C-alpha positions as a LaTeX table, in Angstrom:
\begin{tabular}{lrrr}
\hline
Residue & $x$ (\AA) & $y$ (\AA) & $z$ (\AA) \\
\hline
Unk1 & 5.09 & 26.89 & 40.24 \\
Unk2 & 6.47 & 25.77 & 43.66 \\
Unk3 & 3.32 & 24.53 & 44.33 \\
Unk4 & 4.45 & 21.20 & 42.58 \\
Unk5 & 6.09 & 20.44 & 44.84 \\
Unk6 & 4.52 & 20.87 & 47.79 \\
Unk7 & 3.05 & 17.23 & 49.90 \\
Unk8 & 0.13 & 15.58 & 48.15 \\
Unk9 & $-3.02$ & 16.06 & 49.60 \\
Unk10 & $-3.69$ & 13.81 & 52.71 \\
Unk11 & $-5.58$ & 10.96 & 50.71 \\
Unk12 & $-5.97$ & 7.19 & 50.10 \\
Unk13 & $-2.89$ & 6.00 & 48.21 \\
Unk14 & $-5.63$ & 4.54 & 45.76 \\
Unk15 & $-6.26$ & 7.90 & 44.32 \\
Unk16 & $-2.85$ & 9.53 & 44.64 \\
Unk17 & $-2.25$ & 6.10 & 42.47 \\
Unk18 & $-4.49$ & 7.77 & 40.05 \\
Unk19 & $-3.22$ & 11.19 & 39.52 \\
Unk20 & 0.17 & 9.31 & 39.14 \\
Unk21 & $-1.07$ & 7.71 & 36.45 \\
Unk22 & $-2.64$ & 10.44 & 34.46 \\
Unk23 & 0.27 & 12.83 & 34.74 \\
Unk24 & 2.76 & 9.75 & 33.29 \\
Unk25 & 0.17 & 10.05 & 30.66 \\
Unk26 & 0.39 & 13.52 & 30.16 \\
Unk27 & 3.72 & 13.40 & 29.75 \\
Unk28 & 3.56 & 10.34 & 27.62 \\
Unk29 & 0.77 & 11.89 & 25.24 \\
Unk30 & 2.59 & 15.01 & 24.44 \\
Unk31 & 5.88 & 12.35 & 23.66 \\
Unk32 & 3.65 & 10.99 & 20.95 \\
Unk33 & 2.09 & 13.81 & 19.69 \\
Unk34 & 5.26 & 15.54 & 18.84 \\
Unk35 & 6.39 & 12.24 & 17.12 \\
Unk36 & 3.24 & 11.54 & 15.28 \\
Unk37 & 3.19 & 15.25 & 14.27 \\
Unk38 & 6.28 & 16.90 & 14.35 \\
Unk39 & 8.82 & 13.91 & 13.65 \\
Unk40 & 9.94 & 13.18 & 10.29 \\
Unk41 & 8.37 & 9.99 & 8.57 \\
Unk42 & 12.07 & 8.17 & 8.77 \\
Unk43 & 11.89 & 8.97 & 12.85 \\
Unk44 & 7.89 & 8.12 & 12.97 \\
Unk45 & 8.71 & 4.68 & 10.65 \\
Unk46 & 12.02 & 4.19 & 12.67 \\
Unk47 & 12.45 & 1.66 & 15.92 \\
Unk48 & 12.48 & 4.52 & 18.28 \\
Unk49 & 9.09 & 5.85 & 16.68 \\
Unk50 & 7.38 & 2.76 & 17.47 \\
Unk51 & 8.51 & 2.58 & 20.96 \\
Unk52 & 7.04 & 6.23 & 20.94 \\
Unk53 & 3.45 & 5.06 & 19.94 \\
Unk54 & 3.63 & 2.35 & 21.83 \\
Unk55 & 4.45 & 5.25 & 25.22 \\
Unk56 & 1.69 & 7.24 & 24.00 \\
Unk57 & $-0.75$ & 4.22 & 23.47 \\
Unk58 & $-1.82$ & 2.07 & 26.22 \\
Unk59 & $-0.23$ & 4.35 & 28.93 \\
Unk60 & $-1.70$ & 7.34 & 27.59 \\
Unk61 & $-5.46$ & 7.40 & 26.68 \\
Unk62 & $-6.57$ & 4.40 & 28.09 \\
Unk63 & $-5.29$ & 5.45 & 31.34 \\
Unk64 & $-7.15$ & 8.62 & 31.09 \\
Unk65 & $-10.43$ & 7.11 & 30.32 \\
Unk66 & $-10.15$ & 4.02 & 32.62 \\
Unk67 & $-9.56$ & 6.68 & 35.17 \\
Unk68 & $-12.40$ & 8.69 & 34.65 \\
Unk69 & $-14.33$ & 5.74 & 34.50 \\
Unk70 & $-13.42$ & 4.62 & 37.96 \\
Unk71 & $-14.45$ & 7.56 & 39.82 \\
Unk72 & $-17.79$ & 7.67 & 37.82 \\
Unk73 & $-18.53$ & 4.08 & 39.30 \\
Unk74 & $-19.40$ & 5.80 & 42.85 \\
Unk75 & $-19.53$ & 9.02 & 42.13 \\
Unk76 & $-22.40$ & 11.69 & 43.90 \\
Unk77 & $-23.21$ & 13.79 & 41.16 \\
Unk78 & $-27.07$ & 12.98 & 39.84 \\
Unk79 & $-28.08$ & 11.91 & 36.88 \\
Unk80 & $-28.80$ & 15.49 & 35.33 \\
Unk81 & $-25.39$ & 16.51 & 36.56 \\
Unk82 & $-23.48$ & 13.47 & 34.64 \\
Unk83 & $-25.32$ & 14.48 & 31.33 \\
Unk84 & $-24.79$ & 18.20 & 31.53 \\
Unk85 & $-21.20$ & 17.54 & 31.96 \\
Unk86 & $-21.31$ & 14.53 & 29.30 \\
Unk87 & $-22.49$ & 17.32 & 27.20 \\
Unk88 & $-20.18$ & 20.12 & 28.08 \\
Unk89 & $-17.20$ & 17.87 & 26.90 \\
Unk90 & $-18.49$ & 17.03 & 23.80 \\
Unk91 & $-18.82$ & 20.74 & 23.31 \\
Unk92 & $-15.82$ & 21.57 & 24.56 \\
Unk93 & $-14.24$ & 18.87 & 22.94 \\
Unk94 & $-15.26$ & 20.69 & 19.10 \\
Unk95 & $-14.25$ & 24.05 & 20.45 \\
Unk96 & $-10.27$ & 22.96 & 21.24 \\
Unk97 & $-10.53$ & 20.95 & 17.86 \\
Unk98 & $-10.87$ & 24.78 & 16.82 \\
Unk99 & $-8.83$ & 26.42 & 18.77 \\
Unk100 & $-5.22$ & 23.51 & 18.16 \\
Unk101 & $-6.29$ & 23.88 & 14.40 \\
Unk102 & $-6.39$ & 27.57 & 14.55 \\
Unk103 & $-3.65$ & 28.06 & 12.59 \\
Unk104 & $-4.51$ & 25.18 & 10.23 \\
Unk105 & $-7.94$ & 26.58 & 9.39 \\
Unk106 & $-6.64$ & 29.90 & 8.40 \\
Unk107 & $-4.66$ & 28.77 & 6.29 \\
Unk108 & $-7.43$ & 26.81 & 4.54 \\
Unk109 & $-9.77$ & 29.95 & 4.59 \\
Unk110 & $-7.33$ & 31.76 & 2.92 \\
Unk111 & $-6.71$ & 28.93 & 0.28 \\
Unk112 & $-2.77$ & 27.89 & 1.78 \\
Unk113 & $-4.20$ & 24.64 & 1.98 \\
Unk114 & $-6.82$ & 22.44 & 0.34 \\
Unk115 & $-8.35$ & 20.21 & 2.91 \\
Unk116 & $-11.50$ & 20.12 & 4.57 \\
Unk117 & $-11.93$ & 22.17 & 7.55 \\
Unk118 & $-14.81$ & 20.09 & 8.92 \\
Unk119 & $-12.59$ & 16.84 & 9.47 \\
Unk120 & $-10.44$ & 19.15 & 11.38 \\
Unk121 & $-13.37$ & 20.67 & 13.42 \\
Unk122 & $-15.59$ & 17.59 & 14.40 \\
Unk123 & $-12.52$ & 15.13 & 14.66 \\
Unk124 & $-13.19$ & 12.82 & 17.02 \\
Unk125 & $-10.63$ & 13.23 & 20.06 \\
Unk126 & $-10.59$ & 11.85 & 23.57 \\
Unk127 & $-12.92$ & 14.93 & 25.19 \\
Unk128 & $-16.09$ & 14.53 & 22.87 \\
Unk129 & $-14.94$ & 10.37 & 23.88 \\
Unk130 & $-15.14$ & 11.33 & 27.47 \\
Unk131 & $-18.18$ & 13.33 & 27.01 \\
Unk132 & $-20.52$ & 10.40 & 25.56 \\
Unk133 & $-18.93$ & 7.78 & 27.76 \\
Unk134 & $-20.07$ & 10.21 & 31.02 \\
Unk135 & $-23.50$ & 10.33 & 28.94 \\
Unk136 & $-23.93$ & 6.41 & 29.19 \\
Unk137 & $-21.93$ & 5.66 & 32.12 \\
Unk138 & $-24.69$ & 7.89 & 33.81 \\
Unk139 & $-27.77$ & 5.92 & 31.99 \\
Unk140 & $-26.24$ & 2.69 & 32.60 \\
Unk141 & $-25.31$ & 3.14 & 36.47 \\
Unk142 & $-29.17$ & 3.45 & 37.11 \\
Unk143 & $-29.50$ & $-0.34$ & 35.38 \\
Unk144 & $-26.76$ & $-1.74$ & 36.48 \\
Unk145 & $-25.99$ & $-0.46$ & 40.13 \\
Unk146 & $-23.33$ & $-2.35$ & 41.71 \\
Unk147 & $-22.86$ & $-5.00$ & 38.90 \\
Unk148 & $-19.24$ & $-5.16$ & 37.82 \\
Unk149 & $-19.85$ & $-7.81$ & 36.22 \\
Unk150 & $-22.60$ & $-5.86$ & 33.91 \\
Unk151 & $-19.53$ & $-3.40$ & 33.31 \\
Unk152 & $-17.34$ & $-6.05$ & 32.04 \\
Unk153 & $-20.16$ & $-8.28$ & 30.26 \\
Unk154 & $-21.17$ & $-4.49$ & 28.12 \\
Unk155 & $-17.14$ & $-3.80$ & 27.85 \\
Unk156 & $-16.73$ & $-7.01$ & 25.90 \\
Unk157 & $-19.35$ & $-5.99$ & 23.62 \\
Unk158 & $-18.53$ & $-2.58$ & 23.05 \\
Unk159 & $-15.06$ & $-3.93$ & 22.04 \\
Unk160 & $-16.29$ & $-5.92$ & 19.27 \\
Unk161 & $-19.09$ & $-3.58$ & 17.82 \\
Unk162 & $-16.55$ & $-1.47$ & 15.96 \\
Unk163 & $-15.82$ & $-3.71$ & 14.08 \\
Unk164 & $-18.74$ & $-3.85$ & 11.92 \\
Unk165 & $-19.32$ & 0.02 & 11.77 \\
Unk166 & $-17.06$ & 1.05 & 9.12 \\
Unk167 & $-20.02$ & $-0.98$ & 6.70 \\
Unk168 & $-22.21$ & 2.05 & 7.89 \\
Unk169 & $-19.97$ & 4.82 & 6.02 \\
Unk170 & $-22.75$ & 4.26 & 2.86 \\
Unk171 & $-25.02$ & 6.99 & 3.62 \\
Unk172 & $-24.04$ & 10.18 & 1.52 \\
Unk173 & $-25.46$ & 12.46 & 4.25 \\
Unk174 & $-23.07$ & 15.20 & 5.22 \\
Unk175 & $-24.22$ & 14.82 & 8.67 \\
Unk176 & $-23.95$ & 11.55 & 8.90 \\
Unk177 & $-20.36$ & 11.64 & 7.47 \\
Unk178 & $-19.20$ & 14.11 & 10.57 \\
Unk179 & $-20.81$ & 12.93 & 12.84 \\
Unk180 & $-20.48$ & 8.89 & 12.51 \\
Unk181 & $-17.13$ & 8.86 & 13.32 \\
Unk182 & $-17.17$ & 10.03 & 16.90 \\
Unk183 & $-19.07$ & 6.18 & 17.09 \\
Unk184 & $-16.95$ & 4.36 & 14.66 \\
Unk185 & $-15.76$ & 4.18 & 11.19 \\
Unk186 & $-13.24$ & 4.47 & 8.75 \\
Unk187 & $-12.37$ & 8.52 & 9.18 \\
Unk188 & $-9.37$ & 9.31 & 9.27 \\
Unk189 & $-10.58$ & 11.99 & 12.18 \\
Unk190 & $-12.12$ & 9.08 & 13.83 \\
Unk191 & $-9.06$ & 9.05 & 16.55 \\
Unk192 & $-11.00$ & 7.96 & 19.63 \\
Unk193 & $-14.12$ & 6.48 & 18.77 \\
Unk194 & $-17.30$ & 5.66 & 21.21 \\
Unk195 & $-17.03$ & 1.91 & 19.91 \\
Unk196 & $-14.76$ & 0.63 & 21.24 \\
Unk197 & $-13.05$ & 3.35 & 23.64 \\
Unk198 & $-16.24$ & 3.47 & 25.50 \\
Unk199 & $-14.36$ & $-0.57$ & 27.20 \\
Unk200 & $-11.66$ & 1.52 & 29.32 \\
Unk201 & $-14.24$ & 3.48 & 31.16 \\
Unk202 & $-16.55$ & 0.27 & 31.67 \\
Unk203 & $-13.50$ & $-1.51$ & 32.99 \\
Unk204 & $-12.38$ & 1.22 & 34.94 \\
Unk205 & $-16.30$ & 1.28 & 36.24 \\
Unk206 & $-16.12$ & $-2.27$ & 37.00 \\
Unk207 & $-12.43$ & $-1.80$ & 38.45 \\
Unk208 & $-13.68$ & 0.31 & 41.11 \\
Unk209 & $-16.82$ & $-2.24$ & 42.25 \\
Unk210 & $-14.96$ & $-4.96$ & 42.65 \\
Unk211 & $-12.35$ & $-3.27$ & 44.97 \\
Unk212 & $-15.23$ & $-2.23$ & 47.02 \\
Unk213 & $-15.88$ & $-5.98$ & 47.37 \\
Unk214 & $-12.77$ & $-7.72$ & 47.83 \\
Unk215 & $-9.58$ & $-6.94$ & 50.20 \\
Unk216 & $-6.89$ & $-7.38$ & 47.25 \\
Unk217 & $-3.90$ & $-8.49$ & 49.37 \\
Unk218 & $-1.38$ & $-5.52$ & 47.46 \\
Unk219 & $-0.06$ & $-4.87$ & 50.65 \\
Unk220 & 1.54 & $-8.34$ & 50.39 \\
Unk221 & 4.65 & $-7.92$ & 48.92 \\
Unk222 & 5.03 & $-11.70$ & 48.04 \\
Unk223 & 1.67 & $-11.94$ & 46.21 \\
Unk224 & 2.29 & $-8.64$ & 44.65 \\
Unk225 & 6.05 & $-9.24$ & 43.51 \\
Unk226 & 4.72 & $-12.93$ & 41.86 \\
Unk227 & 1.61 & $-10.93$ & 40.23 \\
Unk228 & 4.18 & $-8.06$ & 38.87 \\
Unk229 & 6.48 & $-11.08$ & 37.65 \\
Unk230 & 3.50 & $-12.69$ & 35.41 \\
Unk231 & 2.46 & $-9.32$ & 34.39 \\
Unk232 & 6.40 & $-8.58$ & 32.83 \\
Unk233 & 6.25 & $-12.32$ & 31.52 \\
Unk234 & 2.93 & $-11.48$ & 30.18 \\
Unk235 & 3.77 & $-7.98$ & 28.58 \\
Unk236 & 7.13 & $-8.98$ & 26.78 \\
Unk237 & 5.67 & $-12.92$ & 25.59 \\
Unk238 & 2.58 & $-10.11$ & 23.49 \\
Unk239 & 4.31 & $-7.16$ & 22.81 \\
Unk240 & 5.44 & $-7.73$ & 19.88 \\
Unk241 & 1.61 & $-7.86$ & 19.05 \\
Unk242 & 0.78 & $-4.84$ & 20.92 \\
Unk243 & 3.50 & $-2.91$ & 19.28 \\
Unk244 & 2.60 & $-3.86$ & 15.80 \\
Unk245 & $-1.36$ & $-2.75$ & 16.67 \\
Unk246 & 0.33 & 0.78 & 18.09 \\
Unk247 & 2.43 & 1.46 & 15.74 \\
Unk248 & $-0.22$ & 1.63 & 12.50 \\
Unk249 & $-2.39$ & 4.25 & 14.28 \\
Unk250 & $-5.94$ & 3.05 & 12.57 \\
Unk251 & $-5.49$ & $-0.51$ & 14.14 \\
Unk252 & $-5.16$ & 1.62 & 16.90 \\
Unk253 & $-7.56$ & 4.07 & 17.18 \\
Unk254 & $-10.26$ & 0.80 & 15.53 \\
Unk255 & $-8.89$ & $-2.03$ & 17.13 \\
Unk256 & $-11.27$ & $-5.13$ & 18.59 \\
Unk257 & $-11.27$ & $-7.17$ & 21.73 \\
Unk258 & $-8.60$ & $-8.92$ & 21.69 \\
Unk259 & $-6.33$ & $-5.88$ & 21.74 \\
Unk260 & $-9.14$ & $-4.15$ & 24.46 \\
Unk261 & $-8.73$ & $-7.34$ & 26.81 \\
Unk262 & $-4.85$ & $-6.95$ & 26.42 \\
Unk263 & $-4.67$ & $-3.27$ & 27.00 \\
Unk264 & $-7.13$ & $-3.81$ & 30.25 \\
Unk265 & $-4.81$ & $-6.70$ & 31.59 \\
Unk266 & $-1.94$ & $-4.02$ & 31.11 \\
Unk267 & $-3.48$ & $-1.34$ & 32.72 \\
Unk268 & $-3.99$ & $-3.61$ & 35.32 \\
Unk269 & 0.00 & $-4.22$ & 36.29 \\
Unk270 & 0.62 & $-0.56$ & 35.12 \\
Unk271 & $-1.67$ & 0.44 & 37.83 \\
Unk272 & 0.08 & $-2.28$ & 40.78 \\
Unk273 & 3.53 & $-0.16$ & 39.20 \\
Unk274 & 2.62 & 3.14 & 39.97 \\
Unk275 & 0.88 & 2.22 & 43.37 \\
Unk276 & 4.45 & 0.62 & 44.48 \\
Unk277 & 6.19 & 4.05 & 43.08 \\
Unk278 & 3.68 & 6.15 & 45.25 \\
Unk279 & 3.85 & 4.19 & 48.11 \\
Unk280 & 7.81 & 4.23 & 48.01 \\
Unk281 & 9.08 & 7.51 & 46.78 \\
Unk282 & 5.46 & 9.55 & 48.66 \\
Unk283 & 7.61 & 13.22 & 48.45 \\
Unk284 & 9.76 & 12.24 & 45.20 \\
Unk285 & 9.78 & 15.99 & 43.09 \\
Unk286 & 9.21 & 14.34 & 40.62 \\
Unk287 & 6.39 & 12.12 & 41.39 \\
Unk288 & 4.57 & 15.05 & 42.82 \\
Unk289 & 5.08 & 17.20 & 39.37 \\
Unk290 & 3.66 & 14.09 & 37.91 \\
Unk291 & 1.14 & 14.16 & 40.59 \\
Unk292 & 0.17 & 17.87 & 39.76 \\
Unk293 & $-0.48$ & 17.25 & 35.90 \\
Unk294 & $-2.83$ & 14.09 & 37.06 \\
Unk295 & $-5.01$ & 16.34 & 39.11 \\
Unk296 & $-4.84$ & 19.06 & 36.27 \\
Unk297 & $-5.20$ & 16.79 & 33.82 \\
Unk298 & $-7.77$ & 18.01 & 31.01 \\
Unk299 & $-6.49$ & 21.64 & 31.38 \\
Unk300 & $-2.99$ & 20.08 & 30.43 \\
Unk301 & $-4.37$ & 18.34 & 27.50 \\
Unk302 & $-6.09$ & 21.75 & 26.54 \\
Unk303 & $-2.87$ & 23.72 & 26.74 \\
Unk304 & $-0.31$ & 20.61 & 24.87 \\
Unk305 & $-2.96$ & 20.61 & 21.62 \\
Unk306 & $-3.29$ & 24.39 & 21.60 \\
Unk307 & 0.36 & 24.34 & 21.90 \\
Unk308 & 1.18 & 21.63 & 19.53 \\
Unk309 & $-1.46$ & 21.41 & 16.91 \\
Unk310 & $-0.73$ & 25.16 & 15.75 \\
Unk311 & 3.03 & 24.71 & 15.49 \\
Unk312 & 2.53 & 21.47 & 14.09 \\
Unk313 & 1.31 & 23.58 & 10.63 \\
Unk314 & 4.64 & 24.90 & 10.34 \\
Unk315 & 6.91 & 22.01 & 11.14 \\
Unk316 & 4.13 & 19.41 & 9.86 \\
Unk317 & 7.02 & 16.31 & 9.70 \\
Unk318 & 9.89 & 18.23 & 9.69 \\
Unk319 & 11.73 & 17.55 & 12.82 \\
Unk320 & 14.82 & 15.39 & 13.51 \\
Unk321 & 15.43 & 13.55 & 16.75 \\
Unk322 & 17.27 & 15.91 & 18.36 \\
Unk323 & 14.71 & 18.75 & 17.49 \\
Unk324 & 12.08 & 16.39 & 18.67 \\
Unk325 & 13.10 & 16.23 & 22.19 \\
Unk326 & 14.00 & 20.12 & 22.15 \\
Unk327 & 10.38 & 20.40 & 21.16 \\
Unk328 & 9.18 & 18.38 & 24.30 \\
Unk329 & 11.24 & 20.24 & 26.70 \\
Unk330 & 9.75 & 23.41 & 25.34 \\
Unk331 & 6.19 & 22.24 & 25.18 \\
Unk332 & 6.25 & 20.19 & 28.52 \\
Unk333 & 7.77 & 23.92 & 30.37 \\
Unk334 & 5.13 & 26.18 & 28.42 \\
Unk335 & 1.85 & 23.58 & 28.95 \\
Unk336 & 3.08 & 23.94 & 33.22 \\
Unk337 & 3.72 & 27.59 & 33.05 \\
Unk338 & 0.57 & 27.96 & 31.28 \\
Unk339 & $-1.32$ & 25.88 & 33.57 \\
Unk340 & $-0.03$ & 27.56 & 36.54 \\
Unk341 & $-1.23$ & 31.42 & 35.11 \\
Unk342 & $-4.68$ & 29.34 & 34.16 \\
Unk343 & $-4.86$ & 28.09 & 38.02 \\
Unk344 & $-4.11$ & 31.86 & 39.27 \\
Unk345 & $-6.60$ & 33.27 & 37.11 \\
Unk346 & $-9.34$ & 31.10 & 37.60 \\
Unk347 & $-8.82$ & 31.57 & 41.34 \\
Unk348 & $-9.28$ & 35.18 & 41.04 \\
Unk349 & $-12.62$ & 34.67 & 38.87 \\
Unk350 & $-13.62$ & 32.48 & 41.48 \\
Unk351 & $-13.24$ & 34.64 & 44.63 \\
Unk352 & $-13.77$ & 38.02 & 42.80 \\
Unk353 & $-17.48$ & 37.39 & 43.38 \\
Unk354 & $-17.15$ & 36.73 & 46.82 \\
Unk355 & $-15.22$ & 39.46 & 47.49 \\
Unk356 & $-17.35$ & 42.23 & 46.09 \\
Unk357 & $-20.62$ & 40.87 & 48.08 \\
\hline
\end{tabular}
């Protein structure tokens, strides 16, 4: 595990900027998971449980997908290549639904609990999200080319078309019923739906373009400091808004374009924050273990859920405060150690073929 701390790659600060900003995600989506699942409902209803949501909202997911969407923009993989691996997420996606409800499921097989398995199984989480917003990024980048402004002009109306899919929810096909909500709806598994997550990675898209166009003066600490002030001005004048949206999880998970454009202008000064703290503090420890869980960033997310959503059938809203942050100690130390084993063993796989030829 030494190897966290070991330099960064030699890189463009631009994308150490964005493995900084996925593994502050990480860290913030595991926060939230524990409260949202492990917290008791006075905690989760409390002032500190909102603050938690609000951690694990717009510096969490919409990171991750904004991210992803940015290196798709230019990216050299071909059209066939972006779909296969559209598709591989979306499967991959159903099978860790399985595997972090493991426990959950057996329990309803074996009649401990009466729910239904499927809303467990096809829930709609951020790596099926991923998956179908690779699938259209890749369509789309063939029309659109260099357009950021096509990114932005088909963000703005992916942001608003969820609002009229929950009407859809009608049809009494069982089909329909599982798999509507990984577009929209009223679900309750609908957690990250196409419309309207599908804006982050368009923005993130777009994001990318327009640096390739302009020379944004960030070096210029004057013009940066003044844009940093109006973004904290900005950011506590809404967020009481943004914290009552965050806080009630389906205006959340369903909300429209005015809370989209918000969340973009915040990842926007997020993003100038974590460029200053990886241009300042380059060999910080703990930047670069932040670093590390950015680059390893959907085999953390793999490991937290397997870790968290079996537990989480045990201690289902059981946990006081103090247990709470025990719990993210433990689950932070055991999602590394685990990832470290998974990067030792999947080097192995990968040379053992080499070697034996």
């Amino acid at each position: 595990m030494t190897q966290w701390l070991q330099p960064l790659p030699t890189s463009p600060h631009r994308e150490q900027t964005a493995d900084l900003l996925k593994g502050i995600g990480v860290l913030l989506m595991i926060q939230v998971h524990l409260v949202e699942l492990f917290a008791t409902e006075e905690i989760y209803h409390s002032t500190v449980g909102h603050i938690a949501l609000f951690l694990g909202g717009p510096p969490a997911a919409p990171v991750f997908m904004a991210v992803m969407g940015y290196f798709l923009a230019n990216t050299n993989k071909t059209l066939p290549q972006l779909l296969r691996r559209g598709v591989l997420l979306i499967l991959g996606g159903i099978l860790l639904n399985i595997g972090l409800n493991m426990n959950l499921l057996i329990g309803i097989y074996s009649g401990r609990f009466a729910l239904d398995p499927y809303a467990y199984i096809f829930g709609a989480d951020i790596l099926p999200l991923a998956g179908l917003s690779t699938i259209c990024i890749a369509l789309v980048r063939v029309i659109f080319k260099q357009s950021f402004i096509a990114y932005l002009m088909l963000a703005a109306v992916v942001s608003s078309v969820g609002s009229v899919l929950p009407h859809l929810e009608s049809a009494g096909n069982a089909l329909v019923s599982y798999l509507l909500p990984f577009f929209g709806g009223n679900s309750w598994w609908s957690y990250f739906p196409f419309f309207p997550w599908l804006t982050y990675p368009l923005v993130g898209c777009a994001a990318r373009l327009l640096l390739h166009r302009i020379a944004f003066p960030i070096t210029n600490k004057p013009f940066t400091t003044g844009l940093a002030l109006v973004f904290f001005a900005g950011l506590v004048a809404t967020m009481q808004y943004a914290s009552a949206i965050t806080a009630d999880l389906p205006s959340y998970y369903h909300h429209g374009p005015l809370f989209a454009l918000w969340t973009s202008v915040f990842l926007g000064g997020w993003t100038l924050l974590t460029f200053f703290a990886v241009t300042s503090f380059p060999q910080s420890r703990a930047l670069l273990y932040l670093s590390w869980l950015g680059r390893n960033v959907t085999t953390a997310y793999v490991f937290q859920w397997l870790l968290i959503g079996n537990i989480a059938t045990e201690v289902y809203q059981t946990q006081q405060g103090t247990q709470v942050f025990m719990w993210l100690l433990l689950v932070v130390i055991l999602t590394s150690v685990l990832m470290t084993l998974w990067q030792q063993v999947r080097k192995q796989l990968i040379s053992a073929p080499a070697s034996s030829s």
